[in-house]
Tab-separated table of C-alpha atoms in Angstrom:
chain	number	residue	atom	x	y	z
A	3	UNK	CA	-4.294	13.746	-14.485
A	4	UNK	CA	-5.658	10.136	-14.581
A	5	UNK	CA	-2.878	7.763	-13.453
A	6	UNK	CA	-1.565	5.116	-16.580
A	7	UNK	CA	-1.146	1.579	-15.542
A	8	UNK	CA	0.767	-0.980	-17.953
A	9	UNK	CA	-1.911	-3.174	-19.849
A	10	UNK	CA	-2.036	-6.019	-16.838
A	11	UNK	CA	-0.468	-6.594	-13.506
A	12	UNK	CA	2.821	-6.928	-13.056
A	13	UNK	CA	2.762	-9.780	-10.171
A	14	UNK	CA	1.837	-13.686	-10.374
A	15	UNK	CA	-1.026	-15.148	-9.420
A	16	UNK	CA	-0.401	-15.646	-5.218
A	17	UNK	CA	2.806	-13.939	-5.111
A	18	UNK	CA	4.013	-13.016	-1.649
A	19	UNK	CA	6.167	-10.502	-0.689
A	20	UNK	CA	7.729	-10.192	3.194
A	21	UNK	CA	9.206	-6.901	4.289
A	22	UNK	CA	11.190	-6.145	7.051
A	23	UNK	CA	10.508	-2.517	9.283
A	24	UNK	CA	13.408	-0.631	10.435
A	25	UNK	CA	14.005	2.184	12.300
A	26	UNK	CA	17.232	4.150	13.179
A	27	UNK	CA	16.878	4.055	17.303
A	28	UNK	CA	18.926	6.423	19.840
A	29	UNK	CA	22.115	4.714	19.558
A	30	UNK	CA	22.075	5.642	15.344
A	31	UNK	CA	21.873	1.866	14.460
A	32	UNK	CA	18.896	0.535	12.175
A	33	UNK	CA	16.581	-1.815	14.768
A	34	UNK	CA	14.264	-4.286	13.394
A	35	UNK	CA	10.851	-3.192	14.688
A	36	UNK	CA	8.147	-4.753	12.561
A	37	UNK	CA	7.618	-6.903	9.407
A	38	UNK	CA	4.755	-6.162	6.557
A	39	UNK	CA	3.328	-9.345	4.468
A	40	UNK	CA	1.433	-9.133	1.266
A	41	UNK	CA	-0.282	-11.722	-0.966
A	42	UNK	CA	-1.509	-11.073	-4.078
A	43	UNK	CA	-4.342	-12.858	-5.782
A	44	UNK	CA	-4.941	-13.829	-9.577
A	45	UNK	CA	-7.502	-11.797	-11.491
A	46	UNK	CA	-10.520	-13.207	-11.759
A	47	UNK	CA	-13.654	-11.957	-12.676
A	48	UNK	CA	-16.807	-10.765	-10.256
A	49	UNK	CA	-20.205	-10.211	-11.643
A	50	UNK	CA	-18.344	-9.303	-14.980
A	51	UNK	CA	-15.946	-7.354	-13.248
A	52	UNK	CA	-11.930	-8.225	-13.483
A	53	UNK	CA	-11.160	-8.230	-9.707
A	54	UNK	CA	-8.132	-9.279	-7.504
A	55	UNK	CA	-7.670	-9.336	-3.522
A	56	UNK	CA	-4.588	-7.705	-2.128
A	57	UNK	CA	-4.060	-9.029	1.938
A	58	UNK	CA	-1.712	-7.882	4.221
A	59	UNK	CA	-0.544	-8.183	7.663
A	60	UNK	CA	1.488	-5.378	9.370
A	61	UNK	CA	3.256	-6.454	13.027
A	62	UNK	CA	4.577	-4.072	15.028
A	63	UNK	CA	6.889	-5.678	17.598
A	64	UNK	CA	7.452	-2.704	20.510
A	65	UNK	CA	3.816	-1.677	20.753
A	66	UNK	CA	2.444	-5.521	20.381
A	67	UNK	CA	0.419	-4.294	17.479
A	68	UNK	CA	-0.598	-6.378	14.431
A	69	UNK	CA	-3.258	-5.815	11.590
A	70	UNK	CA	-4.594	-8.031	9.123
A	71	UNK	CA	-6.734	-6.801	5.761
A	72	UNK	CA	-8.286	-7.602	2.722
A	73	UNK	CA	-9.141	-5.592	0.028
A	74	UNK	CA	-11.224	-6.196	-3.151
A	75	UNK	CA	-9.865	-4.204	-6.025
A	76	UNK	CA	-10.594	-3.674	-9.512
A	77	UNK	CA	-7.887	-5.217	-11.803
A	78	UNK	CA	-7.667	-2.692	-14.651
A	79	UNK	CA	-8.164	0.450	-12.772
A	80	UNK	CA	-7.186	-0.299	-9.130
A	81	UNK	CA	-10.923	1.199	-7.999
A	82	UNK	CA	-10.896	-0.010	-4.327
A	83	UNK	CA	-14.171	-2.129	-3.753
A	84	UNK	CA	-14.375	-3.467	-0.583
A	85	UNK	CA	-12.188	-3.206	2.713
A	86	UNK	CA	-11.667	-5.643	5.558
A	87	UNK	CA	-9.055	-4.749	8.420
A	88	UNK	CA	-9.391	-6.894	11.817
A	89	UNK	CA	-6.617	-5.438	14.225
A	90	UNK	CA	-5.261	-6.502	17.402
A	91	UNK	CA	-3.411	-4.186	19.923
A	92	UNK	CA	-3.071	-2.916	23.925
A	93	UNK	CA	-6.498	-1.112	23.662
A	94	UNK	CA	-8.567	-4.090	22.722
A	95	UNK	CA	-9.639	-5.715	19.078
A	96	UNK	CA	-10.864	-3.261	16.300
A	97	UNK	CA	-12.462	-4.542	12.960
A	98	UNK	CA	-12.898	-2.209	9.908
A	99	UNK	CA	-15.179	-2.787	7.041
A	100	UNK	CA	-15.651	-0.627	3.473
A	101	UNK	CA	-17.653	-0.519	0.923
A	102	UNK	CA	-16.852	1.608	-1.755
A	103	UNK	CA	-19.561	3.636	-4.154
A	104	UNK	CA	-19.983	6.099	-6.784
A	105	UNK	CA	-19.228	8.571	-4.492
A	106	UNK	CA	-18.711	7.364	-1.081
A	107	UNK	CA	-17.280	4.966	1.725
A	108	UNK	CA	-19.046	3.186	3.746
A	109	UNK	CA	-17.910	2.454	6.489
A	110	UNK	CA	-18.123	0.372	9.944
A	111	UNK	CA	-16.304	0.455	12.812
A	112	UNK	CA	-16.835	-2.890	15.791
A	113	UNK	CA	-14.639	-1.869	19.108
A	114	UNK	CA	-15.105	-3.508	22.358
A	115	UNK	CA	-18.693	-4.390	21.362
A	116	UNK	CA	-19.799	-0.608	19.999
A	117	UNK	CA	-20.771	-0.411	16.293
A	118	UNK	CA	-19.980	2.911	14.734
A	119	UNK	CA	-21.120	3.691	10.959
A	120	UNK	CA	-19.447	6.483	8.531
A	121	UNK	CA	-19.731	8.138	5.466
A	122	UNK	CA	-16.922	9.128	3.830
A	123	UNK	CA	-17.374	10.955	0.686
A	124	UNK	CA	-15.568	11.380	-2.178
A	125	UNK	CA	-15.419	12.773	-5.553
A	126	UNK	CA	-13.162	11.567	-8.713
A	127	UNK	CA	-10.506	8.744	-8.658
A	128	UNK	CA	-9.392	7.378	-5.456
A	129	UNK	CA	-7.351	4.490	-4.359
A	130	UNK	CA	-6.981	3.001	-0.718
A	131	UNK	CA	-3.400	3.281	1.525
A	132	UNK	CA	-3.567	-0.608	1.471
A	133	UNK	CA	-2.879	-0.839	-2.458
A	134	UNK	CA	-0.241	2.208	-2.884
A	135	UNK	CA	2.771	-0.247	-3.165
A	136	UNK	CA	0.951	-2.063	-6.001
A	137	UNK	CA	-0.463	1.336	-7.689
A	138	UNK	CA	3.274	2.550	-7.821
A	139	UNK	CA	4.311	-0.487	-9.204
A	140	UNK	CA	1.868	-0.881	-12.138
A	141	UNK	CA	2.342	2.701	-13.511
A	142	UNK	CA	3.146	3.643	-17.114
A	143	UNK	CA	6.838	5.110	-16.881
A	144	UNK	CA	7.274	5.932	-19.945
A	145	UNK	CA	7.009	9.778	-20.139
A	146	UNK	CA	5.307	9.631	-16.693
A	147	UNK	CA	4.667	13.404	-15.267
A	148	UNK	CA	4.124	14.376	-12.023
A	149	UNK	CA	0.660	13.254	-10.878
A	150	UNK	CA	-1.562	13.922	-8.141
A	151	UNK	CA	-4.319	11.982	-6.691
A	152	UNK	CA	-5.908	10.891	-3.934
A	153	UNK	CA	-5.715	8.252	-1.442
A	154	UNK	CA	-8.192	7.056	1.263
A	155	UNK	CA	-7.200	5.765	5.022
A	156	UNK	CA	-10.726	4.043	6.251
A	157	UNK	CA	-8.630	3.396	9.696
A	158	UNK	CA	-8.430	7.028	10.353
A	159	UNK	CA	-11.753	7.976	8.411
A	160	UNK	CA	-9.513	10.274	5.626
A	161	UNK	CA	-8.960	10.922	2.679
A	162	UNK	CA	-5.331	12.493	1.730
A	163	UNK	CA	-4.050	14.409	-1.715
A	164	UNK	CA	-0.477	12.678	-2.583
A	165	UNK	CA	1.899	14.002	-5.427
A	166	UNK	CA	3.860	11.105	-7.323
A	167	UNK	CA	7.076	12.086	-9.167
A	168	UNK	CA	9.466	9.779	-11.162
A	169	UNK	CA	13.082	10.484	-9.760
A	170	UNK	CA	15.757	8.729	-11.776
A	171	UNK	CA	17.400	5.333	-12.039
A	172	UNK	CA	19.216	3.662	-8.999
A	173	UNK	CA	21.240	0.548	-7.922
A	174	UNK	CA	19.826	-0.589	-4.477
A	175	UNK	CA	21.642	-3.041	-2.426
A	176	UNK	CA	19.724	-5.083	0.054
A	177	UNK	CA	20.383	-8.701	1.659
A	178	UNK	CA	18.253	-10.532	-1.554
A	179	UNK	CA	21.143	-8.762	-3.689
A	180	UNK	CA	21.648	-5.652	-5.749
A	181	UNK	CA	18.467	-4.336	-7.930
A	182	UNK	CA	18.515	-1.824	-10.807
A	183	UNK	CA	15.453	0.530	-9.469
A	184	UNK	CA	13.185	3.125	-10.896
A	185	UNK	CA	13.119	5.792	-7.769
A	186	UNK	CA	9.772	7.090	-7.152
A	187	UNK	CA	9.469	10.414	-4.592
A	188	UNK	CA	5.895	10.792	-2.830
A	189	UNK	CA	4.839	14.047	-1.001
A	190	UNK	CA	1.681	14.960	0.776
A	191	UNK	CA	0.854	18.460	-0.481
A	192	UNK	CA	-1.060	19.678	2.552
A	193	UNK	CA	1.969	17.661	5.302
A	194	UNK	CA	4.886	19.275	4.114
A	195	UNK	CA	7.290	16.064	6.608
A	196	UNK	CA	4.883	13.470	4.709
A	197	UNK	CA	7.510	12.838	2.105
A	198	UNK	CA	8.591	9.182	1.262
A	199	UNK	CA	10.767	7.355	-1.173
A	200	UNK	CA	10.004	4.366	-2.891
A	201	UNK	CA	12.355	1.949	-4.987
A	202	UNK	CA	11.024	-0.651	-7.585
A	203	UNK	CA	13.147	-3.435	-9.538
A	204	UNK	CA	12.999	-1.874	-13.085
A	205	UNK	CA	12.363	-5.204	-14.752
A	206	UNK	CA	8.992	-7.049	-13.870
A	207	UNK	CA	7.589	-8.083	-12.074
A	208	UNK	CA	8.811	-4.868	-10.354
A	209	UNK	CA	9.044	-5.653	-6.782
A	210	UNK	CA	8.818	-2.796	-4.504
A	211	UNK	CA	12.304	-3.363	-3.086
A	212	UNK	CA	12.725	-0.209	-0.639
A	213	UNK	CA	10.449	2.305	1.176
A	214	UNK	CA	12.368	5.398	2.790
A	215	UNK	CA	10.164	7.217	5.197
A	216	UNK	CA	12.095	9.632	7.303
A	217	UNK	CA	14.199	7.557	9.665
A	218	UNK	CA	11.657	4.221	8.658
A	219	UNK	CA	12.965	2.251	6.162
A	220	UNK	CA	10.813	-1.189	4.893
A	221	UNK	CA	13.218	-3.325	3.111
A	222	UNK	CA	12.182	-6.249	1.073
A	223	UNK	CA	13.846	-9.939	2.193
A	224	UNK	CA	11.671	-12.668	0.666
A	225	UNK	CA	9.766	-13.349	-2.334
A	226	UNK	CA	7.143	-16.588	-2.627
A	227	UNK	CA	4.199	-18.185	-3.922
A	228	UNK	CA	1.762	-17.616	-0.970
């Protein structure tokens, strides 16, 4: 079933977003062991094309990890275009690039000097990992059904069936405050532990305030005009 997005995005033009990453660690308590940054850009248009970027920068602080990306989406149907990642951990410097097609990724892969190239093919609607906060956010609630459909991780050179369901209504406390939220449940059909939670303010510009994964939890704590 082809997903239903409301008419335009929900966010303003350069909004940032900084999340907090927690885990629970041996003793039970919640550490603090990353953060996760997004800007969003205004739509503008491309070759006649409404466009908008989405970057991000994931830090990891135990492993000394950190990744930075860019990605070129379509505005009305959230069609990934192009993909940027540069990361930076232990093993050396990585940079990812995709180009999205009819029917295909492709992709390019720079590590310590070596240039791989990949194809990645595809058929239907897909979206990228790097926009799945911003997909969930933009949906059509009203009668929303359970919906499948299929996300692509150029990092790890896959491509992964996901299963969105609209849970219910929930109050969410977090530092910023307490947010009504629309509760969304995510499963990976063919990883039966891939199941994830994610919480959204109900009134726009629907911030994604929670993500429950397991014993990872990324919790929202600041809101700005990047």
């Amino acid at each position: 079933m082809t997903l239903q997005f409301i008419s335009d995005p929900p966010w303003k033009e350069n909004e940032k977003t900084l999340y907090i990453v927690k885990q629970r660690n041996e003793e039970k308590d919640m550490e603090e062991i990353g953060s996760l940054t997004f800007v969003l850009s205004e739509v503008h248009e491309r070759e006649g094309m409404k466009i908008f970027n989405i970057q991000s920068e994931m830090k990891m602080f135990r492993v000394n990890f950190s990744e930075k990306t860019n990605l070129i989406t379509n505005a009305k149907t959230f069609r990934p275009i192009f993909y940027n990642s540069s990361i930076l951990a232990p093993t050396g410097h990585v940079i990812i690039k995709g180009e999205y097609l009819q029917s295909e990724v492709k992709v390019s892969i720079l590590t310590s000097g070596t240039l791989q190239k990949h194809k990645l093919r595809f058929s239907g609607e897909i979206y990228d990992n790097v926009e799945i906060f911003h997909i969930l956010r933009s949906l059509r609630l009203n009668n929303f059904q359970k919906n499948k459909f299929t996300i692509v991780n150029l990092n790890a050179l896959a491509k992964t069936l996901v299963e969105i369901e609209f849970i219910g209504i929930e109050t969410v406390e977090i530092s910023l405050g307490s947010f009504e939220c629309y509760r969304m449940k995510l499963n990976l059909p063919d990883f039966p532990n891939g199941k994830q939670f994610f919480l959204y303010n109900k009134y726009k510009p629907h911030f994604l305030i929670k993500n429950i994964k397991g014993p990872q939890i990324i919790e929202l704590i600041n809101v700005s005009n990047g």
